Amino acid sequence: MILGLVEHESGVPEETSLEALTMARELAAGEETELGAVVFGEEGGALEGELGPYGVEEIYHVTHDRLDGYAPAAWGESITQLVSELGVSTVAAPGTDRGHEVLAHAGAALDAPMATDCIAVDVVDEGETYELRRHRWGGSLVEHARLEGETKLVTAAEHEYPIEEAASTTEPTVSEFTPSLDDAHLRVRVERVETADEEGIPLGEARVVVGGGRGVGGPEDYDKLEELADLLGGTVGASRAAINEGWRPHDDQIGLTGAQISPDIYIACGISGAVQHMVGCKGADTILAINTDSEAAIVQKADYAVIGDLHEVVPELTEAIRETT
Amino acid sequence: MNVLACIKRVPNTGAKIVLTDDNQRIDTSNLGFTMSPHEECAVEEAIQQVESHGGQTHVLTLGPEEATEQLRTALAMRVDEATLLETDGEEWGPRATASAIATAIRDLPDEDTEFDLLLFGNESADMANYQVGVRVAAELDLPCVTGIKSLEVEDGVATAKREISGGEEVYEIDLPAVVAVKEGINEPRYASMRAKMQARRQEVANLEPDRAVAPGTFEKIRLEAPEADDSDAEVLGEGADAVPEIVELLESEVEVL
Ligand SMILES: Cc1cc2nc3c(=O)[nH]c(=O)nc-3n(C[C@H](O)[C@H](O)[C@H](O)COP(=O)(O)OP(=O)(O)OC[C@H]3O[C@@H](n4cnc5c(N)ncnc54)[C@H](O)[C@@H]3O)c2cc1C
Ligand SMILES: Nc1ncnc2c1ncn2[C@@H]1O[C@H](COP(=O)(O)O)[C@@H](O)[C@H]1O
């Protein structure tokens, strides 16, 4: 059996989990075996209707009287026990914080190899071996690799695997599964959730992002970018160089170790276009660069460019938009 | 409280990644090296925790002899001790890396300097395996949490927070523990010139790690640099003269006006 980890919000599966499930179904087809899903949480037992279209035949709903919230080692241990009891050859999880964390725990318990952020996985030798491609450096490099072992663990890179329904809808059966857990598995658990007071549009969701890099020159001049962003109903982001200068908080950082954005347009001002920055804005439909240097890498990577001083262009642009609207 | 931070030497790639002819690695002939920003924050966090609770800081890396450079960066930030697990420069997978680090951690401390906190980056910059910290924790039978952007320690309990959409999850973990952190948890300090000079003379312990080959493998075949769209951008104009064209773009093409 191939097992997919499905995260859900009140019984509605996350998109990233459906991506992983699509990958898992392809593996199950390649190995001519069944596709199962493992789910946690109270509403997890009511996912038959949601997972049937994806070809899931069995749903394992993990319940335990000491497991009332997220606990990474306990989730990993539950998967470990399912793997041994059901003879699972591969577990596929979404490439999310939890997907990576839970699978790493299972990987440690099973002493099994784990390939993260996969974008394609092919079954060879009847499932003895997988040949796969995965992201490195946030996707600026692709690694071709071989994964072998009695149990294999894979995660699907977020928003890379197209979600596809199965050719025919299944009617999955739901089995309750109670793992045996001890104190050690429950040492780490979510004690509580603190909600943030939302201010402004989160970078990841903004339709317009105005980014400022080292070329902005200081914290005050971000006011000009803020004005433009406000006018366009967008949000301001920054490069790591600007954050290291202390001009903006880290929450504003776009890139490999910051936020991933997917706006309609990203206006990058005074940003040179380092790979670690650009992997954060792969999802942007259009990129407009404003830079004094026509040789800057971002001028090649953007769709449109204006060669000039942002301190001059941005305020004039804001003014012109005010006049038109 | 004794705190260890684990870091990894990686090339400081620029605007375009160039591979070696055999497609096995990044061509580093024109590149400098660095550690991941997540790991820089792990080092800073180690120093800050020891500043408020007392104790010793330690930094460790598994890599070629040249990785001493990244250890010295940490020493210049004022970490107390550094250890290199020296390899021949071959890339080690996450399982072998974790096993060597766990063995070193067991062997490193004297009886009265056990580590209370083991800090990792959430993922390495070059490989992003998301697992070395978790595997080390499992080998040492320590509790472990990843993705942490806020950490406070009081009376032997770590309160750690992870960002989720709309808020933060809060974990409370008895030390000793393994915590993998993300950039943003703190602002890493700049080392002074003087500290950098001193770090050059500081001792770095050098150990030879065992490369345990476990059954079941993950093996790189080759790397590929995906074709970037290198067609130049359409230049809308120079300076403020381009403003009408930008407005036109926003209006008709992107339709955000
Ligand atoms: C492992 C790793 C992870 C990283 N993660 C990230 C990340 O998540 N996000 C990130 O952003 N970076 C990241 N970096 C850093 C990255 O490599 C670059 O150093 C950084 O993105 C550079 O920022 P910048 O473009 O603002 O600065 P610079 O490279 O200094 O570029 C400034 C640009 O501004 C232009 N300019 C100057 N003055 C003006 C003006 N008046 N008007 C218009 N243009 C002007 C210049 O021509 C230049 O192109 C990471 C690095 C490493 C090694
Ligand atoms: N070679 C290494 N030496 C020391 N620490 C490492 C090494 N590789 C990975 N790590 C640590 O483990 C974390 C996660 O790495 P990874 O599992 O490769 O994503 C990194 O951020 C480092 O803190």
XYZ file of C-alpha atoms and ligand atoms in Angstrom:
658
model
C 0.000 0.000 0.000
C 0.970 3.618 -0.613
C -0.108 5.930 2.182
C -0.774 9.654 1.795
C -0.817 12.021 4.783
C -3.826 14.308 4.476
C -3.985 17.531 6.466
C -7.396 19.120 6.671
C -9.165 22.145 8.092
C -12.391 20.985 9.769
C -12.794 18.080 7.356
C -11.789 19.955 4.195
C -8.497 18.629 2.819
C -5.689 21.153 2.248
C -4.704 21.747 -1.365
C -1.105 20.768 -0.617
C -2.360 17.421 0.703
C -4.306 16.796 -2.500
C -1.086 17.493 -4.397
C 0.687 14.854 -2.300
C -2.257 12.495 -2.763
C -2.047 12.897 -6.544
C 1.615 11.928 -6.336
C 0.765 8.987 -4.047
C -1.895 7.722 -6.469
C 0.593 7.729 -9.351
C 2.970 5.678 -7.203
C 0.198 3.251 -6.263
C -0.642 2.814 -9.953
C 3.034 2.266 -10.794
C 3.338 -0.413 -8.131
C -0.125 -1.849 -8.766
C -1.088 -1.482 -5.159
C -3.765 0.267 -3.097
C -3.873 3.910 -2.103
C -4.586 4.691 1.542
C -4.813 7.980 3.420
C -3.892 8.714 7.017
C -5.778 11.498 8.793
C -5.679 12.974 12.271
C -8.133 15.115 14.234
C -11.795 14.849 15.148
C -13.321 15.643 11.754
C -10.803 13.363 10.081
C -13.245 10.461 10.192
C -15.624 12.238 7.818
C -13.355 12.626 4.808
C -14.694 9.739 2.657
C -16.615 12.058 0.357
C -13.665 14.405 0.010
C -11.066 11.729 -0.738
C -13.101 9.368 -2.928
C -12.514 11.465 -6.075
C -8.770 11.034 -5.588
C -8.922 7.244 -5.652
C -8.360 6.601 -1.927
C -9.516 3.110 -0.990
C -8.842 3.109 2.747
C -8.797 5.968 5.224
C -6.977 5.408 8.494
C -8.323 7.798 11.071
C -5.872 8.035 13.955
C -7.457 8.553 17.363
C -5.996 8.252 20.833
C -7.247 9.589 24.151
C -3.968 11.418 24.731
C -3.836 12.872 21.226
C -6.101 15.908 21.101
C -3.976 18.259 19.015
C -0.884 18.337 16.867
C 2.061 16.427 18.346
C 4.844 15.809 15.796
C 6.504 12.737 17.323
C 3.141 11.102 18.103
C 1.932 11.676 14.542
C 5.211 10.297 13.207
C 4.917 7.257 15.494
C 1.323 6.613 14.380
C 2.487 6.551 10.766
C 5.396 4.295 11.728
C 2.992 1.786 13.279
C 0.656 1.927 10.270
C 3.627 1.262 7.991
C 4.564 -1.901 9.872
C 1.027 -3.171 10.357
C -0.185 -2.584 6.817
C 2.990 -3.278 4.883
C 3.179 0.230 3.467
C 5.962 0.681 0.918
C 5.820 4.464 0.658
C 4.391 7.373 2.605
C 3.796 10.628 0.730
C 3.199 13.886 2.591
C 2.699 17.513 1.564
C 5.848 19.667 1.570
C 4.518 21.777 4.438
C 5.994 22.480 7.890
C 3.937 19.651 9.357
C 4.370 17.288 6.409
C 8.144 17.593 6.600
C 8.243 17.372 10.372
C 5.952 14.371 10.778
C 7.607 12.416 7.995
C 11.077 13.150 9.396
C 9.944 11.620 12.713
C 8.644 8.541 10.894
C 11.879 8.417 8.900
C 13.920 8.423 12.090
C 11.776 5.736 13.737
C 11.846 3.511 10.628
C 15.434 4.423 9.756
C 14.096 5.033 6.256
C 15.356 7.468 3.623
C 13.254 10.543 2.863
C 13.241 12.741 -0.230
C 11.713 16.185 0.300
C 10.196 18.719 -2.104
C 9.758 16.273 -4.999
C 8.364 17.528 -8.302
C 8.254 14.153 -10.095
C 8.595 10.566 -8.894
C 8.838 7.559 -11.206
C 8.561 3.934 -10.173
C 11.268 1.668 -11.600
C 12.065 -2.009 -10.865
C 8.467 -2.664 -9.779
C 8.827 -0.244 -6.885
C 12.236 -1.330 -5.583
C 13.540 2.015 -6.738
C 12.145 5.442 -7.417
C 13.762 7.873 -9.759
C 12.779 11.350 -8.783
C 13.366 15.020 -9.284
C 13.338 17.384 -6.330
C 13.942 21.035 -5.599
C 17.148 22.379 -4.188
C 17.928 26.023 -3.421
C 14.208 26.792 -3.415
C 13.803 25.422 -6.919
C 16.646 27.254 -8.624
C 18.251 23.823 -8.932
C 16.642 20.462 -9.613
C 18.235 17.306 -8.261
C 17.752 13.990 -10.058
C 17.996 11.242 -7.460
C 17.383 7.613 -6.721
C 15.439 6.494 -3.666
C 15.667 2.884 -2.549
C 14.493 0.975 0.476
C 11.841 -1.207 1.992
C 10.029 1.916 3.126
C 10.406 5.187 1.254
C 9.290 8.618 2.350
C 8.572 11.478 -0.030
C 7.123 14.975 0.228
C 5.616 16.906 -2.687
C 6.969 20.426 -3.246
C 4.172 22.905 -2.529
C 2.207 24.106 -5.550
C 4.302 22.122 -8.022
C 2.253 18.957 -8.328
C -0.987 19.558 -10.242
C -3.981 18.167 -8.349
C -5.768 15.548 -10.433
C -8.785 13.453 -9.655
C -8.718 9.705 -10.300
C -10.298 8.234 -13.443
C -13.020 6.731 -11.275
C -14.258 7.751 -7.857
C -13.813 5.255 -5.027
C -15.850 4.754 -1.885
C -13.205 4.605 0.804
C -13.758 2.684 4.006
C -12.770 4.414 7.215
C -10.831 2.459 9.835
C -10.182 3.908 13.237
C -6.570 3.351 14.218
C -5.349 3.693 17.784
C -1.560 3.734 17.995
C 0.249 2.746 21.132
C 1.913 5.889 22.393
C 4.039 6.541 25.430
C 5.105 9.712 27.216
C 8.108 10.197 24.953
C 5.850 10.654 21.909
C 3.854 13.343 23.688
C 6.699 15.484 25.014
C 6.073 17.986 22.211
C 2.524 19.080 21.470
C 0.699 22.275 20.639
C -0.255 23.716 24.039
C -2.268 26.595 22.606
C -2.695 28.737 19.524
C -2.295 32.492 19.689
C -4.116 34.380 16.969
C -2.347 37.347 15.438
C -4.085 40.702 15.130
C -4.201 41.027 11.364
C -2.849 44.314 10.124
C -2.638 44.910 6.420
C -2.646 42.262 3.709
C -0.274 39.334 4.328
C 2.534 39.237 1.742
C 1.583 35.763 0.590
C -1.947 36.850 -0.311
C -1.360 40.333 -1.784
C -2.339 40.936 -5.418
C 0.226 43.715 -5.695
C 3.602 43.659 -3.973
C 6.037 46.576 -4.047
C 9.481 45.305 -3.018
C 12.353 47.452 -1.828
C 16.006 46.398 -1.690
C 19.320 47.936 -0.761
C 18.737 50.523 -3.494
C 16.056 52.159 -1.318
C 18.929 53.512 0.772
C 17.294 53.832 4.185
C 14.186 53.162 6.269
C 12.458 56.517 5.578
C 12.298 56.041 1.854
C 10.051 52.989 2.252
C 7.289 55.573 2.800
C 7.346 56.141 -0.943
C 6.872 52.425 -1.574
C 4.111 52.244 1.063
C 2.227 55.054 -0.648
C 2.365 53.304 -4.000
C 1.380 49.952 -2.497
C -1.569 51.489 -0.629
C -2.831 53.113 -3.775
C -2.747 49.769 -5.602
C -4.323 47.875 -2.716
C -1.069 46.022 -2.142
C 1.674 45.419 0.372
C 5.380 46.247 0.725
C 8.058 43.548 0.806
C 11.843 43.684 0.988
C 15.092 41.903 0.184
C 17.265 40.309 2.841
C 19.854 43.067 2.329
C 17.292 45.695 3.365
C 16.277 43.642 6.395
C 19.887 43.109 7.451
C 20.319 46.889 7.310
C 17.487 47.070 9.840
C 15.258 49.062 7.485
C 12.348 46.623 7.552
C 11.160 43.780 9.841
C 11.936 40.193 8.837
C 8.239 39.504 8.179
C 8.660 41.584 5.024
C 11.386 39.388 3.556
C 10.703 37.758 0.208
C 12.764 34.749 -0.818
C 14.331 31.444 0.124
C 14.342 32.105 3.873
C 11.393 34.512 3.811
C 7.931 34.681 2.262
C 6.766 33.237 -1.053
C 4.577 35.679 -2.960
C 2.184 35.154 -5.884
C 0.744 38.564 -6.802
C -0.598 39.764 -10.151
C 2.355 42.123 -10.242
C 5.567 42.412 -8.274
C 7.273 45.802 -8.556
C 10.884 45.260 -7.470
C 12.636 48.527 -6.638
C 16.377 48.676 -6.061
C 16.720 44.885 -5.939
C 19.535 43.176 -7.854
C 17.826 39.815 -8.439
C 19.867 37.245 -6.458
C 18.568 33.675 -6.857
C 17.605 33.497 -3.202
C 15.355 36.499 -3.673
C 13.904 35.436 -7.000
C 12.762 31.988 -5.764
C 10.361 33.881 -3.493
C 8.595 35.604 -6.393
C 8.370 32.714 -8.868
C 4.616 32.827 -8.352
C 4.241 36.438 -9.559
C 2.336 36.776 -12.850
C 4.282 39.863 -13.904
C 7.507 41.349 -12.577
C 8.425 44.985 -13.129
C 11.935 45.999 -12.085
C 12.945 49.561 -11.321
C 16.728 49.742 -11.198
C 19.478 52.235 -12.018
C 21.626 49.465 -13.459
C 20.500 48.097 -16.831
C 22.953 45.199 -16.313
C 21.384 44.058 -13.035
C 20.292 40.396 -13.080
C 16.737 41.362 -12.270
C 16.455 43.220 -15.564
C 16.887 39.853 -17.280
C 14.558 38.003 -14.973
C 11.738 40.557 -14.954
C 9.075 40.933 -17.638
C 9.326 44.721 -17.703
C 11.988 47.126 -16.541
C 12.435 50.818 -16.002
C 16.028 51.975 -15.906
C 16.180 54.766 -13.409
C 16.336 56.001 -9.830
C 13.475 54.601 -7.768
C 13.424 57.768 -5.668
C 12.370 59.629 -8.760
C 10.241 57.022 -10.551
C 8.143 55.781 -7.618
C 6.807 59.193 -6.422
C 6.062 60.268 -10.012
C 4.234 57.004 -10.585
C 2.191 57.441 -7.398
C 1.300 60.961 -8.501
C 0.262 59.821 -11.984
C -1.922 57.001 -10.581
C -3.623 59.502 -8.233
C -4.467 61.641 -11.233
C -5.912 58.787 -13.288
C -8.072 57.284 -10.551
C 22.807 26.235 30.337
C 24.948 24.852 27.519
C 23.821 25.405 23.989
C 25.007 23.853 20.745
C 24.307 25.222 17.243
C 24.788 23.063 14.126
C 25.702 24.876 10.912
C 26.587 23.936 7.330
C 28.966 25.524 4.823
C 27.227 26.312 1.516
C 28.212 28.318 -1.557
C 26.991 31.920 -1.567
C 25.291 31.653 -4.929
C 24.633 34.826 -6.868
C 22.299 35.777 -9.670
C 22.799 32.611 -11.691
C 23.850 29.166 -10.547
C 26.466 27.498 -12.743
C 27.096 23.766 -12.458
C 30.331 21.854 -12.954
C 30.669 19.963 -16.259
C 29.689 16.637 -14.692
C 26.534 18.251 -13.223
C 27.440 16.933 -9.795
C 27.848 20.214 -7.944
C 27.713 23.984 -8.114
C 30.755 25.489 -9.792
C 32.214 27.429 -6.901
C 35.334 28.738 -8.628
C 33.950 32.290 -8.489
C 31.907 32.005 -5.323
C 32.356 32.666 -1.634
C 30.826 30.471 1.058
C 28.433 31.132 3.889
C 26.002 29.412 6.239
C 22.225 29.472 5.859
C 20.423 32.481 7.401
C 18.400 30.011 9.508
C 21.642 28.682 10.968
C 23.066 32.163 11.531
C 19.976 32.716 13.664
C 20.612 29.419 15.490
C 24.087 30.699 16.379
C 22.709 34.063 17.529
C 20.005 32.315 19.574
C 22.631 30.135 21.282
C 24.593 33.244 22.263
C 21.525 35.129 23.505
C 20.256 32.196 25.585
C 23.641 31.802 27.238
C 23.871 35.558 27.789
C 20.669 35.428 29.818
C 21.092 32.060 31.539
C 24.863 31.592 31.756
C 26.752 28.570 30.429
C 28.740 27.723 27.337
C 28.045 27.967 23.624
C 29.340 25.487 21.101
C 29.149 25.395 17.304
C 29.535 22.268 15.203
C 29.713 21.468 11.514
C 30.283 18.403 9.401
C 32.135 19.297 6.228
C 35.489 19.788 4.527
C 38.407 21.455 6.265
C 37.383 24.745 4.635
C 34.197 24.741 6.739
C 36.448 26.010 9.539
C 35.763 29.409 7.944
C 32.067 29.206 8.940
C 33.002 27.990 12.443
C 35.254 31.044 12.782
C 32.374 33.279 11.728
C 30.445 31.854 14.691
C 33.452 32.229 17.010
C 33.718 35.873 15.942
C 30.085 36.313 16.965
C 31.366 35.133 20.385
C 30.523 31.461 20.477
C 32.878 29.802 23.007
C 33.901 26.583 21.296
C 33.891 25.048 17.829
C 34.116 21.524 16.434
C 34.685 20.370 12.881
C 33.693 16.857 11.849
C 36.017 16.744 8.884
C 34.989 15.012 5.654
C 36.780 14.708 2.348
C 34.344 17.163 0.780
C 31.936 14.550 -0.588
C 28.300 15.446 -0.040
C 26.836 13.449 2.862
C 23.175 12.551 2.944
C 20.958 13.579 5.855
C 20.937 10.163 7.543
C 24.709 9.798 7.611
C 25.056 13.453 8.650
C 22.578 13.073 11.515
C 24.188 9.894 12.756
C 27.669 11.462 12.780
C 26.389 14.583 14.544
C 24.533 12.506 17.165
C 27.675 10.492 17.877
C 29.731 13.659 18.205
C 27.190 15.214 20.560
C 27.319 12.138 22.783
C 31.107 12.300 22.849
C 31.661 16.056 23.075
C 30.539 17.260 26.468
C 32.323 16.612 29.735
C 30.053 15.248 32.386
C 29.340 18.677 33.758
C 28.686 20.329 30.424
C 25.868 18.330 28.905
C 23.985 20.316 26.285
C 20.603 21.623 27.405
C 19.622 22.975 24.030
C 20.622 21.779 20.561
C 19.805 24.311 17.855
C 19.517 23.565 14.141
C 18.389 25.487 11.102
C 14.940 24.502 9.869
C 16.444 23.337 6.597
C 19.865 23.532 5.006
C 20.166 26.117 2.208
C 21.627 23.774 -0.393
C 19.738 20.523 0.242
C 16.626 21.428 2.238
C 16.140 17.920 3.606
C 14.177 19.164 6.631
C 15.330 16.196 8.713
C 18.858 16.312 10.170
C 17.673 17.927 13.450
C 14.760 15.496 13.861
C 16.985 12.476 13.202
C 19.608 13.691 15.695
C 16.871 14.161 18.310
C 15.587 10.634 17.709
C 19.066 9.131 18.080
C 19.623 11.000 21.323
C 16.041 10.374 22.515
C 15.384 14.093 22.948
C 12.161 15.998 22.305
C 12.258 18.041 19.110
C 10.332 20.827 17.441
C 10.994 22.517 14.085
C 9.999 25.752 12.334
C 10.490 27.909 15.433
C 10.475 31.732 15.254
C 10.378 32.582 18.975
C 12.080 30.847 21.888
C 12.111 31.585 25.601
C 13.635 29.462 28.331
C 12.623 29.580 31.979
C 13.231 27.057 34.742
C 14.323 24.380 32.325
C 11.273 24.737 30.089
C 11.441 26.132 26.553
C 8.435 28.006 25.204
C 8.683 27.849 21.435
C 6.394 29.381 18.830
C 5.745 28.439 15.242
C 3.928 30.625 12.736
C 0.796 29.201 11.162
C -1.683 30.990 8.957
C -3.440 33.543 11.160
C -1.341 33.097 14.279
C 1.173 31.037 16.199
C 1.283 27.577 17.747
C 2.855 27.503 21.195
C 4.895 24.530 22.415
C 6.259 24.006 25.929
C 9.143 21.580 26.078
C 11.276 20.327 28.954
C 14.994 20.704 28.289
C 17.192 19.140 27.079
C 15.639 19.455 23.649
C 16.339 19.928 19.952
C 14.906 23.068 18.332
C 15.118 23.894 14.612
C 14.750 27.630 13.994
C 13.837 29.895 11.106
C 15.290 33.248 10.127
C 13.407 36.049 11.873
C 13.702 34.526 15.375
C 16.345 37.181 16.133
C 18.714 39.589 14.448
C 22.165 38.038 14.183
C 24.916 40.357 15.370
C 27.781 41.598 13.261
C 31.176 40.510 14.496
C 33.606 43.321 15.240
C 36.940 43.477 13.449
C 38.662 42.692 16.746
C 36.480 39.641 17.340
C 37.221 38.409 13.833
C 40.954 38.730 14.445
C 40.669 36.863 17.745
C 38.537 34.129 16.184
C 41.327 33.411 13.714
C 43.594 32.318 16.531
C 40.973 30.350 18.453
C 41.222 26.591 18.583
C 38.851 24.470 16.528
C 38.502 20.843 17.594
C 38.820 18.473 14.666
C 37.172 15.058 14.780
C 36.893 12.362 12.190
C 33.270 11.277 11.774
C 32.163 7.752 10.975
C 30.147 7.457 7.819
C 27.510 4.912 8.715
C 25.908 3.472 5.608
C 22.408 2.357 6.478
C 20.300 0.137 4.258
C 17.840 1.996 2.055
C 19.380 4.917 0.321
C 18.796 8.289 -1.144
C 21.364 9.007 -3.801
C 21.959 11.997 -6.028
C 22.265 11.213 -9.736
C 22.916 14.716 -10.991
C 21.886 18.327 -10.700
C 20.128 20.398 -13.293
C 19.844 24.165 -13.538
C 16.385 24.719 -15.015
C 16.340 26.961 -18.065
C 15.745 30.428 -16.734
C 13.848 32.804 -18.953
C 16.848 34.871 -19.907
C 15.100 36.956 -22.493
C 15.635 40.538 -21.393
C 12.741 42.416 -19.890
C 10.883 44.831 -22.094
C 12.361 48.180 -21.117
C 9.510 50.613 -20.631
C 11.797 53.625 -20.562
C 14.291 55.563 -18.518
C 13.591 57.393 -15.285
C 10.340 59.232 -14.690
C 9.738 59.452 -18.431
C 8.568 55.847 -18.240
C 5.715 56.655 -15.868
C 2.948 56.797 -18.531
C 4.024 53.365 -19.783
C 3.934 51.941 -16.253
C 0.422 53.333 -15.728
C -0.635 51.808 -19.042
C 0.845 48.448 -17.964
C -0.992 48.529 -14.636
C -4.241 49.541 -16.325
C -4.535 47.359 -19.392
C -2.165 44.463 -18.953
C -2.139 43.702 -15.218
C -5.514 45.308 -14.587
C -4.865 46.416 -11.047
C -6.061 49.982 -11.590
C 21.340 30.834 1.898
C 20.919 32.234 1.535
C 19.573 32.589 1.664
C 19.146 33.864 1.294
N 17.801 34.165 1.407
C 17.369 35.354 0.925
C 15.966 35.688 0.923
O 15.115 34.933 1.408
N 15.600 36.892 0.395
C 16.490 37.779 -0.135
O 16.070 38.850 -0.610
N 17.802 37.509 -0.108
C 18.272 36.331 0.404
N 19.628 36.076 0.422
C 20.554 37.180 0.062
C 20.755 37.359 -1.433
O 21.789 36.493 -1.875
C 21.171 38.818 -1.776
O 22.305 39.155 -1.022
C 20.090 39.863 -1.495
O 18.846 39.440 -2.042
C 20.502 41.197 -2.112
O 19.563 42.199 -1.800
P 19.386 43.490 -2.742
O 19.051 43.047 -4.112
O 18.439 44.398 -2.046
O 20.821 44.182 -2.659
P 21.945 44.391 -3.759
O 22.334 43.093 -4.343
O 22.967 45.210 -3.116
O 21.222 45.197 -4.929
C 20.807 46.527 -4.843
C 20.272 46.926 -6.208
O 19.724 48.245 -6.126
C 20.062 48.978 -7.317
N 19.982 50.385 -6.947
C 20.830 51.099 -6.169
N 20.393 52.353 -6.017
C 19.237 52.452 -6.705
C 18.310 53.504 -6.934
N 18.467 54.726 -6.392
N 17.227 53.260 -7.721
C 17.035 52.030 -8.285
N 17.893 51.004 -8.106
C 18.975 51.212 -7.322
C 21.428 48.462 -7.683
O 21.662 48.671 -9.060
C 21.332 46.984 -7.318
O 20.869 46.222 -8.431
C 20.076 34.817 0.828
C 21.428 34.461 0.734
C 21.854 33.193 1.084
C 23.294 32.833 0.959
N 26.830 18.994 7.403
C 26.187 19.538 8.448
N 26.881 19.949 9.536
C 26.245 20.488 10.616
N 24.939 20.693 10.659
C 24.184 20.311 9.597
C 24.766 19.710 8.444
N 23.786 19.449 7.559
C 22.627 19.872 8.130
N 22.873 20.393 9.358
C 21.909 20.999 10.296
O 20.632 20.452 10.081
C 19.722 21.455 9.620
C 18.732 20.840 8.655
O 19.401 20.331 7.513
P 18.664 19.496 6.369
O 18.017 18.331 7.011
O 19.734 19.143 5.394
O 17.657 20.434 5.761
C 20.604 22.544 9.045
O 19.986 23.812 9.020
C 21.785 22.497 10.016
O 21.477 23.163 11.225
